[in-house]
CSV table of C-alpha atoms and ligand atoms in Angstrom, one decimal:
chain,number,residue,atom,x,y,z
A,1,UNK,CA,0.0,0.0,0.0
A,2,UNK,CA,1.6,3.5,-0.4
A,3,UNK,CA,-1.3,5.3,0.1
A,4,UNK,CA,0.0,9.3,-1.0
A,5,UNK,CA,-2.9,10.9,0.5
A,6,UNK,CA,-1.9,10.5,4.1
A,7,UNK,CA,-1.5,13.5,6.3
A,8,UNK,CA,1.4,14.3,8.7
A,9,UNK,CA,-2.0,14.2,11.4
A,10,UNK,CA,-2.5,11.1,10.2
A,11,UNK,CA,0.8,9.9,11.2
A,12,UNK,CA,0.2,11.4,15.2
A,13,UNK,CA,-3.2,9.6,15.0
A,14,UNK,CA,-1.5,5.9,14.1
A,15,UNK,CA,0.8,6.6,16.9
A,16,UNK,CA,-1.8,6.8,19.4
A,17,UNK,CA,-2.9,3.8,17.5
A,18,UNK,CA,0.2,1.8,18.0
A,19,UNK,CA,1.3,3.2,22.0
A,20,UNK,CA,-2.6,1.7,22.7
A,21,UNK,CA,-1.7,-1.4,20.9
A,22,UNK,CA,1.5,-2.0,22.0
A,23,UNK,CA,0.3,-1.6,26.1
A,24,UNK,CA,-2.7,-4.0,25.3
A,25,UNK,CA,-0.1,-6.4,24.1
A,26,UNK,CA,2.5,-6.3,26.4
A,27,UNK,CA,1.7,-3.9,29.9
A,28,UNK,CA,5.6,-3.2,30.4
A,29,UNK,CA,6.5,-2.6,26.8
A,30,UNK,CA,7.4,1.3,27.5
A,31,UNK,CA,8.5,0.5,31.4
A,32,UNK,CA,11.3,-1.4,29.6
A,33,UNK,CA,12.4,0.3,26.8
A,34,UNK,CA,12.9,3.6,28.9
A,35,UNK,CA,14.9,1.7,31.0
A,36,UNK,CA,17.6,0.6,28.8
A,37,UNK,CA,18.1,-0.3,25.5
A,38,UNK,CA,20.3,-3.7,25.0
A,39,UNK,CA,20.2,-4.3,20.8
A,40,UNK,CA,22.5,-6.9,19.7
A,41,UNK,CA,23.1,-5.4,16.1
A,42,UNK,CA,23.8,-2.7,14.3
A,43,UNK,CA,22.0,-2.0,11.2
A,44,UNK,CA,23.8,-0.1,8.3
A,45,UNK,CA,21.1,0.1,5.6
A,46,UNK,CA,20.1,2.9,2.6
A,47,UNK,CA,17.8,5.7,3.2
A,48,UNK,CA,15.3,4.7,1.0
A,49,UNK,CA,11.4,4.2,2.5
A,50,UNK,CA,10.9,0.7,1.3
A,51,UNK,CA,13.4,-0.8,3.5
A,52,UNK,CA,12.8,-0.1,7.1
A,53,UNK,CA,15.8,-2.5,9.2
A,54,UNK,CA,12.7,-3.0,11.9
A,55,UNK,CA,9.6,-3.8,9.8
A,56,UNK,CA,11.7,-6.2,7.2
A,57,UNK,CA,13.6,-8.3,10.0
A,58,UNK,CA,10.1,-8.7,12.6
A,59,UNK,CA,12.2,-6.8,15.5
A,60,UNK,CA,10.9,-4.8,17.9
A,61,UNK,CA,12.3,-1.6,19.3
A,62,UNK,CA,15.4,-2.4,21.4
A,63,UNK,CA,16.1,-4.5,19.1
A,64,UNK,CA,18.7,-3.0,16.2
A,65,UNK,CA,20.8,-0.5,16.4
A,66,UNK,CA,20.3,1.4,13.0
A,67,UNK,CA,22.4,4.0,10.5
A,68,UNK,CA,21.2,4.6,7.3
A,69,UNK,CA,21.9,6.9,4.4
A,70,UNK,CA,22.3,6.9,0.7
A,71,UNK,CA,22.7,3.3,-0.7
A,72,UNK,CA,24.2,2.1,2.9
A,73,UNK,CA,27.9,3.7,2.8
A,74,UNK,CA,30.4,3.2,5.0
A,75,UNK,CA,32.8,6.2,4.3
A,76,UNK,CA,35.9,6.7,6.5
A,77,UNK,CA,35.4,10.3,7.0
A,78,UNK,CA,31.8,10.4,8.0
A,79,UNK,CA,31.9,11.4,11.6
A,80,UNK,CA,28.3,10.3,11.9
A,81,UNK,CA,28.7,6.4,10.5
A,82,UNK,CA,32.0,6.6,12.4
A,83,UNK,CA,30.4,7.7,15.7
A,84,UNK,CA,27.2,5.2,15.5
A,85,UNK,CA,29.5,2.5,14.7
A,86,UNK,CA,31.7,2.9,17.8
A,87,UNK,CA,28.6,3.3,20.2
A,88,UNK,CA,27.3,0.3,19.0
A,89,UNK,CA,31.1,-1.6,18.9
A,90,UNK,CA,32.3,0.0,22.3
A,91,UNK,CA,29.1,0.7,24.3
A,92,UNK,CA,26.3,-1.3,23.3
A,93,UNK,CA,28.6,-4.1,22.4
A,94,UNK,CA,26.7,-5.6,19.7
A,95,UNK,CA,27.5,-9.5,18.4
A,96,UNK,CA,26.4,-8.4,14.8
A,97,UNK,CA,26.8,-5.5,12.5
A,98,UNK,CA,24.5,-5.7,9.2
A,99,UNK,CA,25.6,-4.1,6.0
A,100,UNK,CA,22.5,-4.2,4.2
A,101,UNK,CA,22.2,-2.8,0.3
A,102,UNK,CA,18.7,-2.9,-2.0
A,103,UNK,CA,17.8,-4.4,-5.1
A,104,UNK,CA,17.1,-0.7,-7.6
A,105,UNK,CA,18.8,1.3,-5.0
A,106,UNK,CA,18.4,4.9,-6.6
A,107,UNK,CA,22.0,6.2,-5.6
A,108,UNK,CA,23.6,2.9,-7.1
A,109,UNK,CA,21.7,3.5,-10.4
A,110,UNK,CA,23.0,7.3,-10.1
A,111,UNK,CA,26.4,6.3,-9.7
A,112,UNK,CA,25.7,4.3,-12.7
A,113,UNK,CA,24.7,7.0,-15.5
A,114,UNK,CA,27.2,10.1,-16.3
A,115,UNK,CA,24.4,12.9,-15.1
A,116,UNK,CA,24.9,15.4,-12.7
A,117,UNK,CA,22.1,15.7,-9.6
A,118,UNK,CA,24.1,18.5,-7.3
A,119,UNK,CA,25.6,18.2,-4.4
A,120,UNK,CA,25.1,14.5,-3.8
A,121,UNK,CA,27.2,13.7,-6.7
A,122,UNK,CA,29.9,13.8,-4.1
A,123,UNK,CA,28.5,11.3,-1.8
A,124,UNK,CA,27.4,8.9,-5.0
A,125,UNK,CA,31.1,9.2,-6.1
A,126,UNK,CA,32.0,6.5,-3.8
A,127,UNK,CA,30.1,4.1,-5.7
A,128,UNK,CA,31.3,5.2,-8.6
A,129,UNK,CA,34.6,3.8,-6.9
A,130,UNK,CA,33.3,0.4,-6.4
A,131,UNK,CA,32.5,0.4,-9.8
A,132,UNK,CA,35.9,1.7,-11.0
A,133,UNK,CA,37.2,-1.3,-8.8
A,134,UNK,CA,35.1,-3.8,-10.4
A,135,UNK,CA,34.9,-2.1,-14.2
A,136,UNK,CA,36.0,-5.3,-16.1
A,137,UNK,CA,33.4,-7.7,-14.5
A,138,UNK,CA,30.5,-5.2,-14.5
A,139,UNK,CA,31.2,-3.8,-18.2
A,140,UNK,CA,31.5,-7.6,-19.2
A,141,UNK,CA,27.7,-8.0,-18.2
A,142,UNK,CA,25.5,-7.0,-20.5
A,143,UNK,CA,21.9,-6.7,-19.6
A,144,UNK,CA,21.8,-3.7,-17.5
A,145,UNK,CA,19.0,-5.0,-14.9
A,146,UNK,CA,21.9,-7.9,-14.1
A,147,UNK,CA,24.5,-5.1,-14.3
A,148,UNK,CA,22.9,-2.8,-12.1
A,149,UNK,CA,22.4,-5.8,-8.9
A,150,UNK,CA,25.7,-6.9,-9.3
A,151,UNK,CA,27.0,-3.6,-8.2
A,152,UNK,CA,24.1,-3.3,-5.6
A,153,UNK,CA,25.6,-7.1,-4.4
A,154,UNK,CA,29.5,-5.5,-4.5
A,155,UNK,CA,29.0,-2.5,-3.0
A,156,UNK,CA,27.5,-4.1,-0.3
A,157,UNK,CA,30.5,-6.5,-0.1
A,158,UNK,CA,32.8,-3.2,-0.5
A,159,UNK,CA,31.5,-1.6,2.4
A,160,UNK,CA,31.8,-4.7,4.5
A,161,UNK,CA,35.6,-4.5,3.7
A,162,UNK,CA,35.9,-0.7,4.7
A,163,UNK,CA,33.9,-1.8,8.0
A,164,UNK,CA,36.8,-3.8,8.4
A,165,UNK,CA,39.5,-1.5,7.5
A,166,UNK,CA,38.3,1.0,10.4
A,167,UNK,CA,40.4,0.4,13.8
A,168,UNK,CA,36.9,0.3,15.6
A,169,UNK,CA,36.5,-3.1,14.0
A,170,UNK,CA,40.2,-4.3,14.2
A,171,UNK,CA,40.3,-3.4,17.7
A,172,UNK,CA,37.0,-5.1,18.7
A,173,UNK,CA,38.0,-8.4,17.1
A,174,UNK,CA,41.6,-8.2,19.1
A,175,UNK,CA,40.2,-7.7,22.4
A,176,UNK,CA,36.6,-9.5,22.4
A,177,UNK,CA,36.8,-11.3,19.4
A,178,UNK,CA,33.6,-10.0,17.5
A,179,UNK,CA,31.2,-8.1,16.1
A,180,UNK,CA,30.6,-10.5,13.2
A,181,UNK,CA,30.5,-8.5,10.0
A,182,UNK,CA,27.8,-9.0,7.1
A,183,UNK,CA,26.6,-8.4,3.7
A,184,UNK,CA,23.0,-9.1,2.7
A,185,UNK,CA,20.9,-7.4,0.5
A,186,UNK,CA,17.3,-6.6,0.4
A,187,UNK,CA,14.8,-7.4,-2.7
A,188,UNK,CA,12.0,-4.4,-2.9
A,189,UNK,CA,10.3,-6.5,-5.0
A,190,UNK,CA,9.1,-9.7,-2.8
A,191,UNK,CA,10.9,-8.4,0.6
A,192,UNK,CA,13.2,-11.2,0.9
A,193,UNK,CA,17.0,-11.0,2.5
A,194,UNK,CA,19.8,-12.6,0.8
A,195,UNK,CA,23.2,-13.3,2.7
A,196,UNK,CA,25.8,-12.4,0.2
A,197,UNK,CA,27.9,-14.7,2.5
A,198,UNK,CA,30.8,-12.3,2.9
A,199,UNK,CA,30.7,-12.6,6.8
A,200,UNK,CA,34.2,-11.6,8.8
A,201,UNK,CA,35.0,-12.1,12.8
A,202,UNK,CA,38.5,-11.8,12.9
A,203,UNK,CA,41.6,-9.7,11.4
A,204,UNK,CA,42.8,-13.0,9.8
A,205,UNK,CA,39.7,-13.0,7.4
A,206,UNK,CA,41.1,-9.7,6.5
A,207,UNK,CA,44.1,-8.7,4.1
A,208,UNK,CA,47.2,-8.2,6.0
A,209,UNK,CA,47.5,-4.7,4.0
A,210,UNK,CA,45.5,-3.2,6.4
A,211,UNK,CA,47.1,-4.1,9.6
A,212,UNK,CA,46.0,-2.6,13.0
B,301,CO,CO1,19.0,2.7,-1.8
């Protein structure tokens, strides 16, 4: 359903919906959250509406962690991925941090044609990187549709790798052995997750070019 008529009043109105809901279900739903929250993973997914890390996995608040922004980057100079990503590591002490990329993702598409959109050409120029990395492969496929979720597939597995190369990672695997590290992407068009299978728990799994 994307009904386009709803109103932002609408959207207070559900909420009172849901908090009612939510208390006939379970009493000590709110008692507990605002307690303490204790998620075991951290979600790093892209911006786009279809592919909320809550509604797509069955969890509940409390539950996942979640960053998200344009086709799920992990960019070495973004204070804000950097700064989730070490609460989650060094605080919250998740077992799992998701990578997860989409099926049609609009800023992988971008980074595939030559046209300018503005200012977010410079965040989409990262992708254009993985596809630099990967030109010969991707240029040797040629229907576009298979093209275009290849590089969905390895820029997901990129960004696992930079996950990886940050020293919040590498130090969290030398002193308590984890977070595991994955790659899965999401399909908009029957809502299922694939594991890409590109899952990392130690600095051996890693190249030693990017040693601690
Ligand atoms: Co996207």
């Amino acid at each position: 359903m994307n009904d386009s008529n709803k109103t932002h009043q609408q959207l207070l109105l559900q909420n009172r919906a849901w908090v009612q809901q939510k208390n006939k279900e379970d009493n000590d739903f709110f008692k507990r959250l605002s307690e303490t929250q204790k998620p075991d993973f951290l979600w790093i997914g892209c911006a786009d509406s279809r592919v909320s890390a809550n509604e797509i996995t069955g969890t509940q608040p409390g539950e996942v962690f979640v960053h998200r922004n344009i086709a799920n980057m992990v960019v070495h100079t973004d204070m804000n991925m950097l700064s989730v990503l070490d609460y989650a590591v060094n605080v919250l002490k998740v077992s799992h941090v998701i990578v997860c990329g989409h099926y049609g993702c609009g800023g992988v598409l971008a980074a595939m044609s030559d046209k300018q959109i503005g200012l977010i050409d410079n965040w989409i120029r990262h992708i254009k990187d993985v596809y630099r990395l990967h030109q010969a492969k991707l240029d040797s496929i040629s229907d576009l549709k298979t093209r275009q979720n290849k590089l969905v597939e390895l820029n997901v597995i990129e960004q696992v790798h930079d996950l990886a190369k940050t020293s919040i990672i590498q130090n969290a695997w030398t002193e308590r052995g984890g977070p595991v590290i994955h790659g899965w992407v999401y399909d908009v068009a029957n809502g299922l997750l694939k594991d890409l299978n590109v899952s990392m728990d130690s600095n051996e799994d890693f190249q030693a070019i990017f040693p601690i």
